[in-house]
């Protein structure tokens, strides 16, 4: 079974983002970029499947600028076999990304596609579900645990009330949550090896997908700022403030 | 401009998230219908019918919908979508699961986690863990929207809409519910509690969370946690507050042994009052806290328990 793993190049999770003064977006100039943390979890899960002999090949795919090939290289260094970069400039909405992935799935015929549940830049939480719908495949979102069987998979999911397990027929889409695994660091020898692994370069047009945004971003602004309050010295002072000043207990 | 709101419930009780989504839907201007999909969920439909602003409740009562599994629920919504200009669901793990399937099949973008209805086609939504707010305008055509429920007031139970049965849609037969492990608690739910006390890595163990539970019981509060506390196995995953967990906005949020990473702040910084207890006076949580106490939590929390007892809580 082939496993596809989409990976997105995003602002590093440690960076404090700044909104641009002209309100057109956030400032990404000279900012550290990394693989979306949830996608690291996806790559780890796929590579583990390969190590257990359950996956035959792991293909890392990305829609993004030329530099997204570095993100694919990271996936290759973690153990993916080859990559596909679909080159675009500018923001591509989840629906268009899902359409590109659908076309790749039709060409590659994977048994499982593992995506992150959300990208930490646009926080949309849509692409995996959209891809599943476009393909007419089932989905196991917010995965906490994966158990593969013959022709199906049991996916335990993190939900608001706790955990839920669904059985999905394969091929299927899975989106990863934080507790699925702990992604490995790529070793130096594997980083060297990854340099020789192939990355195919494509464009959205190769898949007949129009990536023009459908939503119009009118502006991007800063959220209201919270002011730091006061320091209290004792527990009883804290309770007094909460009771008599704020009136919340 | 008619809207369809997908109800959040557990087949017995209509969740507050629905009432908040209804109030977002009424701001779109047209009539609002609510779809209750579930199994043995008649009481939920009755409750939805009482929400102010709701004109009609559609009830799809079938075993297939008992657990709101995404594939059949999305088919059901699609079977009704022709009658509506907008489809809204709360941004719960259910809404986030089924709604993008609906959007993709309708070939429209989904607008995730709206904070505000600026006009019937323009919305505010958070990006980058809420460190930026995007104002987006949807194209002509159907709008598919998830609603961040902390940003909207619940519609009141002053209405009396009719309940109409609708037929189940065909089961796509792709997936099935196998089982669940739900956290049981007598305390209020995180997303509707007026007071939340959350613990972080500083708690050191799951056992130590009992210290927080004692306070929670005195204050009728819910207990939450940071990702670090969940990852360490102190508490279950559904306790996680933050960018990638639950977003909460109680009257009072007490952060105990939590440093205040941006991903955690994303889930609680809209709380009315924030109190923080941390032994590190430089902890970033103090930059958003109304009341900060620099102290060892293992001294401060037992002391708080005693003081509250004295005050009669
Ligand atoms: C993709 C991604 C998503 C994430 N999503 C979330 C999310 O949704 N929610 C979330 O919370 N995090 C999230 N995180 C993690 C986040 O970045 C932080 O790592 C996490 O919030 C830290 O948790 P903490 O504050 O409990 O731990 P730490 O940062 O380790 O802080 C522990 C604090 O406890 C204090 N402390 C220790 N002992 C005591 C004591 N005895 N008395 C008083 N104080 C004490 C310390 O001074 C310290 O400030 C995410 C990270 C990533 C990469």
XYZ file of C-alpha atoms and ligand atoms in Angstrom:
615
model
C 0.000 0.000 0.000
C 1.249 3.412 -0.959
C 0.876 6.267 1.538
C 0.699 9.920 0.505
C 1.694 12.597 3.001
C 0.962 16.231 2.211
C 3.337 18.646 3.955
C 2.945 22.411 4.212
C 5.614 25.047 4.658
C 4.419 27.439 7.361
C 5.753 30.005 9.782
C 7.627 28.245 12.597
C 5.405 27.702 15.633
C 7.815 29.600 17.885
C 7.642 32.806 15.863
C 5.478 35.621 17.133
C 3.632 36.838 14.056
C 3.324 40.502 13.222
C 0.498 41.999 11.253
C 1.667 44.275 8.431
C 0.966 47.957 8.867
C -0.934 48.115 5.565
C -3.287 45.370 6.824
C -2.685 43.111 3.823
C -1.419 40.154 5.823
C 1.266 39.116 8.264
C 4.950 39.832 7.853
C 6.723 36.732 6.551
C 9.935 38.454 5.417
C 13.007 36.953 7.127
C 10.871 34.801 9.377
C 11.793 31.224 10.192
C 9.666 28.774 8.210
C 9.204 25.091 9.057
C 7.084 22.091 8.272
C 3.601 22.426 9.772
C 3.923 20.531 13.108
C 0.901 18.327 12.411
C 2.485 17.288 9.096
C 5.571 16.100 10.970
C 3.243 13.803 12.868
C 1.784 12.603 9.541
C 5.217 11.871 8.096
C 6.203 9.996 11.251
C 3.076 7.845 11.085
C 3.634 7.034 7.415
C 7.295 6.167 7.933
C 6.361 3.929 10.868
C 3.900 2.096 8.613
C 6.686 1.521 6.153
C 9.043 0.282 8.847
C 6.372 -2.181 9.982
C 6.019 -3.443 6.420
C 2.496 -2.091 6.064
C 3.327 0.639 3.584
C 5.346 -0.010 0.455
C 6.138 3.571 -0.425
C 5.734 6.974 1.234
C 5.306 9.972 -1.059
C 5.550 13.494 0.396
C 3.651 16.141 -1.534
C 3.437 19.890 -1.131
C 1.642 22.777 -2.765
C 3.668 25.940 -2.338
C 6.561 28.084 -3.492
C 9.920 26.729 -4.658
C 11.154 26.737 -1.025
C 8.500 24.176 -0.147
C 10.937 21.684 -1.697
C 12.918 22.113 1.561
C 9.850 21.001 3.466
C 9.624 17.949 1.219
C 13.359 17.317 1.820
C 12.660 17.284 5.548
C 10.015 14.609 4.985
C 12.469 12.648 2.822
C 15.080 12.902 5.574
C 12.543 11.513 8.040
C 12.081 8.514 5.766
C 9.694 9.327 2.909
C 10.793 7.855 -0.434
C 10.121 10.579 -2.954
C 8.385 13.913 -3.313
C 6.081 15.901 -5.533
C 6.154 19.701 -5.403
C 3.243 21.516 -6.984
C 4.640 24.981 -7.471
C 2.475 28.009 -6.782
C 3.013 31.536 -5.618
C 0.593 33.216 -3.292
C -1.968 31.684 -0.975
C -3.884 28.659 -2.158
C -7.180 27.953 -0.409
C -7.885 24.527 1.115
C -10.437 23.637 -1.574
C -7.932 24.203 -4.395
C -5.254 22.283 -2.481
C -7.720 19.413 -2.040
C -8.429 19.423 -5.785
C -4.728 19.157 -6.566
C -4.335 16.316 -4.057
C -7.343 14.575 -5.578
C -5.671 14.587 -8.986
C -2.451 13.266 -7.434
C -4.418 10.509 -5.683
C -5.995 9.491 -8.973
C -2.552 9.189 -10.519
C -0.804 7.570 -7.539
C -3.604 5.346 -6.182
C -2.598 5.438 -2.507
C -4.293 3.268 0.110
C -4.035 6.001 2.721
C -3.445 9.749 2.712
C -2.266 11.205 6.018
C -2.644 14.962 6.504
C -2.266 17.243 9.500
C -5.589 18.236 11.047
C -4.819 21.892 10.573
C -2.056 24.159 9.374
C -0.917 26.564 12.058
C -0.968 29.535 9.667
C -4.548 29.714 8.386
C -5.952 27.364 11.077
C -8.635 26.222 8.612
C -8.901 22.508 9.457
C -10.482 21.639 6.089
C -8.127 20.135 3.525
C -8.272 16.485 4.603
C -12.043 16.432 4.897
C -12.424 18.197 1.529
C -10.075 15.751 -0.148
C -12.044 12.837 1.286
C -15.311 14.315 0.003
C -13.957 15.008 -3.487
C -12.649 11.452 -3.773
C -15.753 9.913 -2.189
C -13.517 8.316 0.451
C -14.071 8.006 4.205
C -12.129 10.044 6.729
C -10.720 9.560 10.189
C -9.970 13.050 11.436
C -8.033 14.163 14.546
C -6.378 10.746 14.795
C -5.036 9.572 18.130
C -4.316 5.999 17.105
C -4.318 4.034 13.853
C -4.835 0.296 13.459
C -4.704 -1.083 9.952
C -6.606 -4.242 9.018
C -7.290 -5.923 5.700
C -9.112 -3.395 3.545
C -10.054 -1.204 6.476
C -8.622 0.803 9.352
C -9.739 1.589 12.871
C -8.993 5.181 13.710
C -9.293 6.446 17.253
C -10.111 10.153 17.217
C -9.714 13.014 19.682
C -13.177 14.530 20.094
C -14.644 17.174 22.399
C -15.953 14.587 24.860
C -12.960 12.236 24.837
C -12.045 9.575 22.293
C -14.072 7.929 19.532
C -13.165 5.052 17.235
C -14.449 4.759 13.676
C -13.833 2.025 11.153
C -13.126 3.286 7.647
C -12.837 1.357 4.418
C -9.593 1.779 2.523
C -8.594 3.823 0.639
C -9.134 6.508 3.248
C -8.046 9.900 4.477
C -6.644 10.376 7.959
C -5.832 13.679 9.659
C -3.442 13.697 12.587
C -3.793 15.080 16.089
C -1.047 15.824 18.599
C -0.988 12.556 20.500
C -0.707 10.162 17.532
C 3.074 9.891 17.849
C 6.232 11.885 18.540
C 7.949 12.797 15.283
C 11.582 11.792 14.954
C 14.466 14.107 14.207
C 16.193 13.314 10.957
C 19.710 11.967 11.483
C 22.616 13.489 9.596
C 23.150 10.407 7.395
C 19.460 10.431 6.533
C 19.595 14.129 5.693
C 22.459 13.324 3.305
C 20.555 10.412 1.799
C 17.472 12.579 1.330
C 19.412 14.853 -1.010
C 19.489 12.040 -3.553
C 15.810 11.178 -3.353
C 13.748 12.451 -6.292
C 11.322 15.383 -6.151
C 9.009 15.793 -9.122
C 8.058 19.366 -9.946
C 4.586 20.127 -11.212
C 2.200 23.051 -11.489
C -1.511 23.285 -10.665
C -2.147 23.560 -14.409
C -0.678 20.054 -14.846
C -3.641 18.870 -12.785
C -6.122 21.261 -14.374
C -6.756 23.087 -11.117
C -7.442 26.811 -10.899
C -5.874 28.137 -7.697
C -7.296 31.655 -7.841
C -8.682 32.432 -4.362
C -12.449 32.430 -4.027
C -12.482 34.351 -0.778
C -11.515 37.985 -0.847
C -9.346 39.031 2.064
C -10.419 42.597 2.798
C -7.947 43.147 5.614
C -5.843 41.525 8.275
C -5.715 43.271 11.632
C -4.326 42.779 15.105
C -6.623 41.356 17.724
C -7.465 43.562 20.687
C -4.542 43.484 23.123
C -4.949 42.396 26.707
C -3.198 44.526 29.267
C -1.181 42.870 31.996
C -2.913 43.446 35.302
C -1.524 43.520 38.802
C 0.568 41.139 40.846
C -0.926 40.093 44.147
C 1.177 38.991 47.100
C -0.919 36.344 48.739
C -3.657 33.840 48.067
C -6.093 35.749 50.249
C -5.395 38.960 48.354
C -6.058 37.076 45.121
C -9.382 35.744 46.379
C -10.333 39.164 47.706
C -9.715 40.729 44.272
C -11.601 37.992 42.462
C -14.546 38.351 44.829
C -14.733 42.048 45.558
C -13.001 43.773 42.632
C -13.769 41.536 39.661
C -16.880 39.930 41.122
C -16.248 36.617 39.388
C -16.408 34.239 42.343
C -31.166 34.325 2.375
C -32.236 31.226 4.363
C -29.767 29.550 6.701
C -29.488 26.025 7.979
C -27.791 25.494 11.338
C -26.587 21.995 12.177
C -27.337 21.209 15.826
C -24.733 19.971 18.299
C -26.154 17.517 20.828
C -25.724 14.094 22.383
C -29.202 12.804 21.430
C -30.522 13.888 24.831
C -29.397 17.447 25.385
C -29.055 20.305 22.910
C -25.629 21.876 23.409
C -25.170 25.558 24.033
C -22.978 25.664 20.919
C -26.162 25.371 18.835
C -27.807 28.419 20.443
C -24.660 30.434 19.746
C -24.515 29.289 16.133
C -28.171 30.234 15.738
C -27.389 33.747 16.891
C -24.607 33.990 14.283
C -27.062 32.706 11.653
C -29.739 35.273 12.545
C -27.184 37.990 11.802
C -27.155 36.836 8.170
C -30.639 38.290 7.944
C -32.820 35.506 6.539
C -34.950 32.813 8.128
C -33.049 30.260 10.213
C -33.779 26.545 10.230
C -32.057 24.024 12.482
C -31.236 20.468 11.452
C -31.198 17.968 14.291
C -29.601 14.763 13.022
C -29.409 11.998 15.573
C -31.080 8.932 16.956
C -33.869 9.100 19.496
C -33.291 12.823 19.665
C -36.862 14.174 19.710
C -36.219 16.112 22.916
C -33.273 17.835 21.267
C -35.507 18.966 18.395
C -38.038 20.319 20.916
C -35.292 22.293 22.623
C -34.019 23.643 19.288
C -37.576 24.740 18.425
C -37.542 27.060 21.425
C -34.480 29.026 20.342
C -35.270 32.628 19.492
C -34.956 33.314 15.780
C -35.505 29.727 14.641
C -38.329 29.376 12.137
C -38.328 25.631 11.653
C -36.566 22.551 13.000
C -35.796 19.648 10.696
C -35.510 16.353 12.515
C -33.643 13.454 10.909
C -34.035 10.725 13.490
C -32.298 7.516 12.428
C -29.747 5.104 13.951
C -27.351 6.106 11.157
C -26.968 9.554 12.755
C -26.558 8.463 16.376
C -22.885 9.478 16.556
C -22.824 12.176 13.861
C -20.342 10.170 11.760
C -19.094 12.560 9.073
C -19.872 10.715 5.854
C -23.618 10.046 6.399
C -24.188 13.424 8.100
C -22.559 15.241 5.170
C -24.837 13.312 2.742
C -27.880 14.348 4.778
C -26.877 18.011 4.783
C -26.222 17.863 1.039
C -29.705 16.392 0.474
C -31.147 19.550 2.086
C -28.594 22.117 0.897
C -30.586 23.124 -2.187
C -33.016 25.088 -0.013
C -30.426 27.221 1.724
C -28.058 30.070 0.995
C -25.931 29.440 4.066
C -25.066 26.365 6.112
C -23.556 26.868 9.555
C -22.203 24.543 12.215
C -20.474 25.244 15.489
C -16.694 24.736 15.324
C -16.844 21.663 17.552
C -15.000 18.479 16.665
C -18.258 17.333 15.020
C -18.768 20.482 12.967
C -15.117 20.537 11.914
C -15.434 16.924 10.855
C -18.500 16.915 8.592
C -18.806 20.494 7.320
C -15.740 20.706 5.026
C -17.115 17.628 3.227
C -20.271 19.602 2.505
C -18.336 22.642 1.278
C -16.134 20.580 -1.037
C -19.110 18.802 -2.578
C -20.854 22.147 -3.122
C -17.602 23.441 -4.635
C -17.481 26.438 -2.302
C -14.815 27.534 0.180
C -15.540 27.004 3.868
C -15.110 29.943 6.191
C -13.773 28.472 9.417
C -14.404 29.700 12.965
C -16.005 33.069 12.324
C -15.763 35.562 15.178
C -18.078 38.162 13.742
C -20.629 38.694 10.991
C -19.586 42.015 9.451
C -22.257 41.810 6.761
C -24.134 38.841 5.261
C -21.160 37.977 3.039
C -18.253 39.298 5.118
C -16.802 37.744 8.237
C -13.949 38.018 10.691
C -11.944 34.921 11.522
C -8.752 34.249 13.471
C -5.546 33.084 11.794
C -2.076 32.328 13.225
C -3.458 31.159 16.576
C -5.555 34.282 16.849
C -2.566 36.587 16.524
C -4.181 38.095 13.453
C -7.789 38.593 12.458
C -8.743 38.201 8.835
C -11.775 39.925 7.327
C -12.964 37.834 4.384
C -15.682 38.301 1.836
C -17.347 35.201 0.456
C -18.149 34.938 -3.251
C -21.744 34.789 -4.502
C -23.278 31.386 -3.932
C -23.759 29.220 -0.912
C -21.870 30.032 2.248
C -20.514 27.256 4.403
C -19.405 28.485 7.799
C -18.190 27.160 11.131
C -18.756 29.399 14.111
C -16.422 30.021 17.036
C -19.049 29.814 19.715
C -17.201 31.884 22.330
C -17.686 34.888 20.058
C -21.497 34.792 19.991
C -24.183 35.081 22.666
C -26.543 32.145 22.925
C -29.999 32.664 21.401
C -32.550 32.601 24.195
C -35.191 29.927 24.647
C -38.124 32.193 23.900
C -39.294 30.856 20.541
C -41.696 28.171 19.400
C -40.885 26.818 15.959
C -42.460 23.814 14.283
C -40.605 20.510 14.095
C -40.739 18.700 10.763
C -39.404 15.219 10.084
C -37.019 14.799 7.185
C -35.991 11.544 5.556
C -32.571 10.051 6.138
C -30.214 10.215 3.158
C -28.617 7.065 1.758
C -25.717 5.715 3.822
C -22.560 6.052 1.740
C -21.337 2.901 3.544
C -17.777 4.124 3.896
C -17.364 4.205 7.640
C -18.914 3.143 10.881
C -18.856 4.036 14.537
C -17.006 1.436 16.607
C -16.855 2.829 20.127
C -16.055 5.738 22.373
C -14.423 6.566 25.653
C -15.994 9.709 27.002
C -14.607 11.590 29.979
C -17.149 11.439 32.754
C -17.495 14.356 35.069
C -20.079 15.951 37.303
C -18.453 19.302 36.661
C -19.604 21.736 33.974
C -18.310 21.312 30.426
C -15.193 23.290 29.590
C -16.825 25.225 26.783
C -19.823 26.344 28.830
C -18.329 26.727 32.329
C -18.357 30.174 33.967
C -15.117 29.413 35.795
C -12.222 27.256 34.600
C -9.142 26.227 36.521
C -6.421 24.788 34.287
C -3.194 23.045 35.129
C 0.007 22.760 33.150
C 3.284 20.900 33.245
C 3.911 22.499 36.635
C 1.309 20.130 38.124
C 3.884 17.323 37.795
C 1.389 14.439 37.820
C -2.181 13.424 37.157
C -2.686 12.808 40.863
C -1.858 16.412 41.626
C -4.788 17.502 39.465
C -6.946 16.506 42.447
C -5.709 19.717 44.056
C -7.350 21.651 41.233
C -10.473 19.494 41.307
C -11.063 20.446 44.934
C -10.993 24.124 44.015
C -13.163 23.408 40.959
C -15.792 21.767 43.132
C -15.909 24.725 45.487
C -16.310 27.189 42.603
C -18.487 24.997 40.330
C -15.696 25.273 37.813
C -14.483 23.052 34.988
C -10.933 21.719 34.917
C -8.752 22.323 31.868
C -5.120 21.800 30.937
C -2.277 22.832 28.689
C -1.033 20.597 25.911
C 2.036 19.716 27.982
C -0.182 18.349 30.768
C -2.191 16.278 28.271
C 0.894 15.011 26.427
C 2.391 13.943 29.756
C -0.743 11.896 30.401
C -1.823 13.863 33.506
C -5.331 14.344 32.068
C -7.308 13.221 28.983
C -7.059 14.958 25.607
C -10.424 16.681 25.930
C -9.027 18.887 28.724
C -6.707 20.706 26.313
C -7.299 24.420 25.927
C -5.610 26.224 23.058
C -5.088 26.801 19.356
C -5.472 23.128 18.616
C -7.680 22.170 21.558
C -10.734 23.920 22.953
C -11.339 27.620 22.800
C -12.910 28.937 25.983
C -14.007 32.336 27.277
C -15.278 31.958 30.838
C -15.878 34.746 33.356
C -12.788 33.568 35.202
C -9.839 31.491 33.974
C -7.268 30.418 36.553
C -4.008 29.174 35.012
C -1.890 27.121 37.394
C 1.645 26.054 36.484
C 1.106 27.111 32.862
C 3.774 29.228 31.169
C 1.470 30.914 28.642
C 2.721 29.767 25.226
C 0.972 31.498 22.290
C -0.791 28.235 21.463
C -2.290 28.126 24.947
C -3.195 31.819 24.993
C -5.036 31.319 21.699
C -7.577 29.235 23.560
C -8.230 31.406 26.616
C -7.220 34.996 26.092
C -10.808 36.111 25.548
C -11.729 35.090 29.093
C -13.245 37.987 31.026
C -10.832 37.734 33.949
C -7.574 35.780 33.970
C -5.723 34.811 37.131
C -2.354 33.055 37.025
C -0.308 31.221 39.591
C 3.247 30.498 38.539
C 6.526 30.361 40.413
C 8.372 32.097 37.584
C 7.672 35.821 37.655
C 8.837 36.091 34.036
C 6.274 33.577 32.755
C 4.450 35.048 29.718
C 1.077 34.133 31.238
C 1.499 37.175 33.514
C 1.400 39.442 30.448
C -2.251 38.576 29.917
C -3.293 37.934 33.530
C -5.449 40.464 35.375
C -4.214 39.014 38.649
C -0.867 37.289 38.946
C 0.452 35.438 41.950
C 4.118 34.448 41.898
C 4.118 31.380 44.091
C 4.717 27.666 44.311
C 1.421 26.125 43.333
C 1.882 23.278 45.811
C 1.674 25.874 48.595
C -0.785 28.258 46.971
C -3.457 25.784 45.852
C -3.939 24.021 49.221
C -4.005 27.448 50.828
C -6.632 28.604 48.331
C -8.701 25.551 49.221
C -8.594 26.441 52.918
C -9.358 30.112 52.325
C -12.302 29.262 50.100
C -13.627 26.923 52.770
C -13.381 29.730 55.322
C -15.250 32.046 52.985
C -18.009 29.486 52.756
C -17.495 28.197 49.205
C 1.240 22.476 16.680
C 1.200 22.849 18.118
C -0.030 23.000 18.714
C -0.128 23.295 20.067
N -1.370 23.458 20.618
C -1.461 23.748 21.936
C -2.736 23.936 22.560
O -3.795 23.829 21.923
N -2.768 24.201 23.887
C -1.628 24.338 24.649
O -1.735 24.561 25.871
N -0.424 24.185 24.075
C -0.316 23.893 22.753
N 0.931 23.714 22.209
C 2.096 23.625 23.114
C 2.664 24.967 23.550
O 3.560 25.433 22.591
C 3.411 24.790 24.903
O 4.416 23.829 24.743
C 2.514 24.342 26.049
O 1.361 25.163 26.113
C 3.265 24.426 27.362
O 2.489 23.913 28.417
P 2.785 24.377 29.926
O 2.617 25.837 30.024
O 1.942 23.516 30.794
O 4.271 23.902 30.129
P 5.603 24.763 30.322
O 5.773 25.726 29.214
O 6.669 23.791 30.602
O 5.293 25.627 31.609
C 5.188 25.107 32.889
C 5.056 26.282 33.818
O 4.827 25.811 35.124
C 5.528 26.626 36.032
N 5.738 25.827 37.240
C 6.471 24.690 37.378
N 6.407 24.221 38.627
C 5.649 25.097 39.332
C 5.225 25.167 40.682
N 5.585 24.247 41.582
N 4.462 26.210 41.063
C 4.082 27.162 40.172
N 4.451 27.137 38.874
C 5.220 26.119 38.457
C 6.798 26.994 35.326
O 7.341 28.185 35.862
C 6.315 27.156 33.892
O 5.965 28.498 33.622
C 1.039 23.449 20.844
C 2.287 23.321 20.233
C 2.364 23.024 18.885
C 3.697 22.902 18.251
